[in-house]
Short mmCIF file of C-alpha atoms in Angstrom, two decimals:
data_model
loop_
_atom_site.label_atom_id
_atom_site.label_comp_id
_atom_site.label_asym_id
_atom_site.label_seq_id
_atom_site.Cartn_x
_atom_site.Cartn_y
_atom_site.Cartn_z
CA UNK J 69 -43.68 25.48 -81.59
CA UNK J 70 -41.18 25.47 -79.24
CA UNK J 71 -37.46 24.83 -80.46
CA UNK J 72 -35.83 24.50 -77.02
CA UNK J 73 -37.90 23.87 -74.38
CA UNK J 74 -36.92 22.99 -70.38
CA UNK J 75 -38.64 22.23 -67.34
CA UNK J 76 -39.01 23.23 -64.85
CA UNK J 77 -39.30 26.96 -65.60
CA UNK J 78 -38.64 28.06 -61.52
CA UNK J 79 -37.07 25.45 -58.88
CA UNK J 80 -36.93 25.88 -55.55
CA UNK J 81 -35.78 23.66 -53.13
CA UNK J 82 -33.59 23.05 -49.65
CA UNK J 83 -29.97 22.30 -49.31
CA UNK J 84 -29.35 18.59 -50.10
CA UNK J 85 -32.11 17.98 -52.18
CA UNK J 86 -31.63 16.04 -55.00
CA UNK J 87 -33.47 17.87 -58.27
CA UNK J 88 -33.42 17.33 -61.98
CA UNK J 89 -33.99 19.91 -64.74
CA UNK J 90 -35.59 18.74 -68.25
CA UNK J 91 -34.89 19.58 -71.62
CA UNK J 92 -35.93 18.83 -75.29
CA UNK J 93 -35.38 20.22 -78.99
CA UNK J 94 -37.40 19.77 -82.13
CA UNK J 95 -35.19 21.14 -84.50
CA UNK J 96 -33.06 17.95 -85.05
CA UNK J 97 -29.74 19.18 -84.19
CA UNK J 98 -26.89 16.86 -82.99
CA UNK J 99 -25.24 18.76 -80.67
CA UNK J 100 -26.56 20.02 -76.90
CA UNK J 101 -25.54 21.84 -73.79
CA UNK J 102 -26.05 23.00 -70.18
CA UNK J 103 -24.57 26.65 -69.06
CA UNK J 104 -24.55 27.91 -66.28
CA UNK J 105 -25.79 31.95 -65.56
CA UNK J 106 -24.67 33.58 -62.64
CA UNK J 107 -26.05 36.62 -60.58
CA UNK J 108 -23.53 38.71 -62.89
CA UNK J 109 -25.15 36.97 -66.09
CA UNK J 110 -21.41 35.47 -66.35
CA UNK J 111 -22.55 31.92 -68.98
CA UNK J 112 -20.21 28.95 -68.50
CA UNK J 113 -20.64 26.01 -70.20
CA UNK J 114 -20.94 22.72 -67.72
CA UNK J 115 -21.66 19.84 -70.78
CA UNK J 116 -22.18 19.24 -74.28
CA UNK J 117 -23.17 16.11 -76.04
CA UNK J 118 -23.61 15.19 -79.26
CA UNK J 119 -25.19 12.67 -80.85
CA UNK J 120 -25.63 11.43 -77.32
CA UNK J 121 -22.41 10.94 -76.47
CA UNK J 122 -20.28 13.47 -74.02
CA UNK J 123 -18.14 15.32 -75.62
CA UNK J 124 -16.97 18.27 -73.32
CA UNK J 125 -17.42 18.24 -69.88
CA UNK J 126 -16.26 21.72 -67.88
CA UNK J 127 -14.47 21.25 -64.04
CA UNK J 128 -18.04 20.68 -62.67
CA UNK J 129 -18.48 18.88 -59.29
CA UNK J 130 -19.42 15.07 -60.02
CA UNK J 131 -22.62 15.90 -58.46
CA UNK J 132 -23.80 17.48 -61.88
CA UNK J 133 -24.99 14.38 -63.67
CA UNK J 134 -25.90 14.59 -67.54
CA UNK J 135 -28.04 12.30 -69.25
CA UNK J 136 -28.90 12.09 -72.76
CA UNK J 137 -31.42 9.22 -73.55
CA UNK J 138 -31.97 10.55 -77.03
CA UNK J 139 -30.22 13.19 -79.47
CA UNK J 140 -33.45 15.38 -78.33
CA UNK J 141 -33.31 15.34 -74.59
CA UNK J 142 -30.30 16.12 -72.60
CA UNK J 143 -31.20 16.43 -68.79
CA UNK J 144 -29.61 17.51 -65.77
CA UNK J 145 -29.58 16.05 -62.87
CA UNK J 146 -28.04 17.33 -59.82
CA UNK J 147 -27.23 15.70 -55.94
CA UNK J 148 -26.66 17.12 -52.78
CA UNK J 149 -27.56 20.72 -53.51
CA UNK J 150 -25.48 23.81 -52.55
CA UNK J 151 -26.43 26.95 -51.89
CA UNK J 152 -23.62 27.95 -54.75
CA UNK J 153 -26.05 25.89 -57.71
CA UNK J 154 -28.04 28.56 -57.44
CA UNK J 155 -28.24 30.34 -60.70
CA UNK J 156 -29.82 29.98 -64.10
CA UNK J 157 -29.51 26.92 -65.95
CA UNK J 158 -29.82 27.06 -70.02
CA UNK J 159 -29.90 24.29 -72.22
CA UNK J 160 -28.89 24.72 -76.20
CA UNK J 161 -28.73 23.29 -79.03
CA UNK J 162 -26.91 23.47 -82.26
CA UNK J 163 -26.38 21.77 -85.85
CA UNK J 164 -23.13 21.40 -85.53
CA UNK J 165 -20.25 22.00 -83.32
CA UNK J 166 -19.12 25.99 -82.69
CA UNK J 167 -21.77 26.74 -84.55
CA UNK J 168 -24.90 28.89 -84.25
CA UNK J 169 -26.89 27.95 -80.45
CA UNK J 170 -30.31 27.73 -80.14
CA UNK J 171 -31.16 28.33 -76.03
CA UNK J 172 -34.18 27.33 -74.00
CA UNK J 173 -35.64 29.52 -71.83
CA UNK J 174 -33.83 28.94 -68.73
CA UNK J 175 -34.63 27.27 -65.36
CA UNK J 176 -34.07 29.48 -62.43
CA UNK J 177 -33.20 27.43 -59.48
CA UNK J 178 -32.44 28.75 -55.91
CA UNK J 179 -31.21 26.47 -53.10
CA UNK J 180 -32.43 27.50 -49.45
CA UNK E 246 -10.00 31.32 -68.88
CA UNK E 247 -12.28 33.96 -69.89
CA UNK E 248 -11.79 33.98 -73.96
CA UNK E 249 -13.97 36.78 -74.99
CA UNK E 250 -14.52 40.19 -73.05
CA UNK E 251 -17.26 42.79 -74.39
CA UNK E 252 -16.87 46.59 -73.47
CA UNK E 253 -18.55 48.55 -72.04
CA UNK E 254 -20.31 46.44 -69.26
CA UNK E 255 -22.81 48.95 -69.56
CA UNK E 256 -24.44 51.23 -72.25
CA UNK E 257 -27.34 53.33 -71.91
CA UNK E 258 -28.27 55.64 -75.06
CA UNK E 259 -31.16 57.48 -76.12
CA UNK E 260 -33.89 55.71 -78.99
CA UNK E 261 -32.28 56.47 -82.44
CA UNK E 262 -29.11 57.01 -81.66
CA UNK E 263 -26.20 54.43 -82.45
CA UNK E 264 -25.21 51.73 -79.99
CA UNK E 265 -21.39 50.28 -80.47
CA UNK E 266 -20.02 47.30 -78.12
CA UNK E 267 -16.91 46.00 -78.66
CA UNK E 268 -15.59 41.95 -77.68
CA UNK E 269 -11.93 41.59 -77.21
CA UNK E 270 -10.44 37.84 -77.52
CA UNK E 271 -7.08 35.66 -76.69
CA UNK E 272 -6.56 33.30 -78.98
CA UNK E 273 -7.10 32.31 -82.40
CA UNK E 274 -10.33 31.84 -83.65
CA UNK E 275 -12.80 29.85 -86.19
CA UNK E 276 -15.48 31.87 -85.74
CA UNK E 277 -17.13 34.40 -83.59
CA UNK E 278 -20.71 34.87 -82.74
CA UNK E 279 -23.03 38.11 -81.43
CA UNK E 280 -26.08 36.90 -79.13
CA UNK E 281 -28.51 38.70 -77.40
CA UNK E 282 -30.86 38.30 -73.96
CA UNK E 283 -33.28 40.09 -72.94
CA UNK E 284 -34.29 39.89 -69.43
CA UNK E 285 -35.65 36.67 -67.95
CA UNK E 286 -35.10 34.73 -70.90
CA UNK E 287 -32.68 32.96 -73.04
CA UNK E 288 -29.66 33.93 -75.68
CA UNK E 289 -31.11 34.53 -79.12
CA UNK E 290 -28.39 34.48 -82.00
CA UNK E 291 -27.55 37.40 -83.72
CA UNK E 292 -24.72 37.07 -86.35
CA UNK E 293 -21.60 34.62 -86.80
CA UNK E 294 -18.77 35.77 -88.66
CA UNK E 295 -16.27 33.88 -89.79
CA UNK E 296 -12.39 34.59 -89.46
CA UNK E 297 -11.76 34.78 -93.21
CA UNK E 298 -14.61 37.69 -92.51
CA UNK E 299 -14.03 41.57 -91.98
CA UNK E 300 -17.62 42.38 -91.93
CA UNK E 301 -21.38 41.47 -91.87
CA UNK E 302 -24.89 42.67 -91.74
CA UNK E 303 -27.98 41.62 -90.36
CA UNK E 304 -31.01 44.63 -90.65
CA UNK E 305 -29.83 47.36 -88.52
CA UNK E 306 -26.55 44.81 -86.72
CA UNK E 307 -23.23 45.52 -88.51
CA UNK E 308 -20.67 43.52 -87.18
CA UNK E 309 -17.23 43.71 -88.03
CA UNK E 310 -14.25 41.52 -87.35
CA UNK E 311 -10.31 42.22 -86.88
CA UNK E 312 -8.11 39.24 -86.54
CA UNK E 313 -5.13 41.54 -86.33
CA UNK E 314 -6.39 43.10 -83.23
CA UNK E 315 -8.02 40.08 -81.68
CA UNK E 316 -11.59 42.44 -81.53
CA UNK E 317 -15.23 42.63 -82.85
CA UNK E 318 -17.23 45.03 -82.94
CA UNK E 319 -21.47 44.88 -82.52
CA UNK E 320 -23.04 48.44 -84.05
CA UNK E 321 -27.00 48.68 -83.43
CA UNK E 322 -28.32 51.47 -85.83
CA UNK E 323 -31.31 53.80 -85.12
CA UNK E 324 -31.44 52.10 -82.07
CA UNK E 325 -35.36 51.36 -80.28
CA UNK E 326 -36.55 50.49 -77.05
CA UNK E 327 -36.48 46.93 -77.67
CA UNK E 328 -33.43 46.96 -78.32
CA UNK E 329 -32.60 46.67 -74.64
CA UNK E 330 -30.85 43.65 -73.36
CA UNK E 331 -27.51 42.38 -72.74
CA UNK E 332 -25.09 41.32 -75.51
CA UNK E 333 -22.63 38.69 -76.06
CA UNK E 334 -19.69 37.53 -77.92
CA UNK E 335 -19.18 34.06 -78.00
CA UNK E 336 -15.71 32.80 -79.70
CA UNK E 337 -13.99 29.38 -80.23
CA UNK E 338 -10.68 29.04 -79.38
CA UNK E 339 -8.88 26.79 -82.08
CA UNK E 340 -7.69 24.52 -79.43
CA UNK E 341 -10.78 24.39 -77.45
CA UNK E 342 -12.15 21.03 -77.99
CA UNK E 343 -15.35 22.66 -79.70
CA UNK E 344 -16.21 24.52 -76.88
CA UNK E 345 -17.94 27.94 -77.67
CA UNK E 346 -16.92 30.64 -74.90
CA UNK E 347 -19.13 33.45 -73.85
CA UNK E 348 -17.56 37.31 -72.72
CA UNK E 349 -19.50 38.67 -69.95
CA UNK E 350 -21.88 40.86 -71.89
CA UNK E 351 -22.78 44.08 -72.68
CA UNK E 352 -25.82 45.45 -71.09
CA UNK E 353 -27.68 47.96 -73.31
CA UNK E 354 -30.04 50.42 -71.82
CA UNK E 355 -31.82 52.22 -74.89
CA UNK E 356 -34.33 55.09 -73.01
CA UNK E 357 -37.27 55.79 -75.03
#
C-alpha cells in the first residue's frame, strides 16, 4: 500500500495552462505539505495544512492554490503557468508538526 | 533564509569505505532530521534527533548532534552501492512557525 501517493506522476503542459496536481495519505496523519524541488534539488516548502486548515503558507505567487477537502487529500492547483513552475512537486505528510515526513513520489511538471 | 547547509555538496567513495556529511544550522533548534533520495523519487526519513540528543543510531547511520557548534553530522558505515543518493538535513528553527527547513543536500556517489 501506498502511504503517500500523487498524481499525476509526469505533467506537461504550455505556458498559461491551468493544471492541478493530486495527492492522498493512508497513514492518518494530521499534518500535510507541498515542496517545491528545483533543478539543483534545492526543497522549499510552499504549504502545510493540518487538520485541514492552513497553517504555513511560504511567499508563493497567489496563483498556487491549496485545497484540502479532507485531512487525507491536500491538492495543488496552479493558474497561469510559468515557465519558472517547472520543477518537482512533493507532497508529505506527518503525525505531527516538525516531526518525522512521509513524501510521495513526486510530480515532475515542465511548462513549455 | 537557508537554515540548514550539508557539506560536501558532493561525495563519491568507494563500497565499504565510510561516508561522513556534515549539516551546519543558524538558529536554535527542536529537533533535527537526516533524509535521504534517491534519484527520481521522494525523501525517505532517516533519523531525528532531538536537541537534548548528542547521538543516535539507526543500522549502519550514526548521527551525532552538537548544539554548541550549531552542526550534525550523518556517518554511513561499510558503505554499498545503494547507498547512493542525496542527503538532507532538515531542522526547525524555534521561531519558525512549525516549518521544517531542508539544507541543500549531500549527494553521495558510492562506486561499486
Amino acid at each position: 500500500d501506498t502511504a503517500v501517493s500523487q498524481t499525476p506522476k509526469y505533467l506537461v503542459t504550455q505556458m498559461g495552462n491551468d493544471k492541478s496536481i493530486k495527492c492522498e495519505q493512508n497513514l492518518g496523519h494530521d499534518t500535510m505539505y507541498w515542496y517545491k524541488q528545483d533543478s539543483k534539488k534545492f526543497l522549499k516548502i510552499m504549504f502545510s495544512y493540518n487538520n485541514k486548515e492552513l497553517i504555513i503558507n511560504e511567499t508563493v505567487p497567489n496563483r498556487f492554490s491549496p485545497k484540502s477537502p479532507d485531512k487525507a487529500h491536500l491538492n495543488l492547483h496552479i493558474n497561469s503557468l510559468e515557465l519558472g513552475d517547472s520543477a518537482v512537486y512533493f507532497c508529505a505528510s506527518s503525525q505531527v508538526l516538525r516531526g518525522e515526513q512521509f513524501f510521495g513520489p513526486g510530480t515532475r511538471l515542465t511548462v513549455l | 533564509s537557508q537554515q540548514g547547509e550539508e557539506d560536501p555538496q558532493a561525495l563519491s567513495i568507494q563500497e565499504g569505505e565510510n561516508a561522513t556529511m556534515n549539516c551546519s544550522y543558524k538558529t536554535s533548534i527542536n529537533n533535527l532530521q537526516w533524509y535521504r533520495q534517491n534519484s527520481g523519487r521522494g525523501l525517505v526519513h532517516l533519523i531525528l534527533i532531538r536537541s537534548n540528543e548528542r547521538e543516535k543510531h539507526s543500522g549502519r547511520l550514526r548521527v551525532t548532534l552538537d548544539t554548541s557548534k550549531k552542526s550534525s553530522s550523518l556517518l554511513i558505515t561499510a558503505s554499498r552501492a545503494a547507498d547512493t543518493a542525496s542527503y538532507f538535513c532538515a531542522t526547525d528553527e524555534e521561531t519558525s512557525y512549525d516549518k521544517v527547513i531542508f539544507g541543500p543536500g549531500t549527494s553521495l556517489s558510492v562506486i561499486p
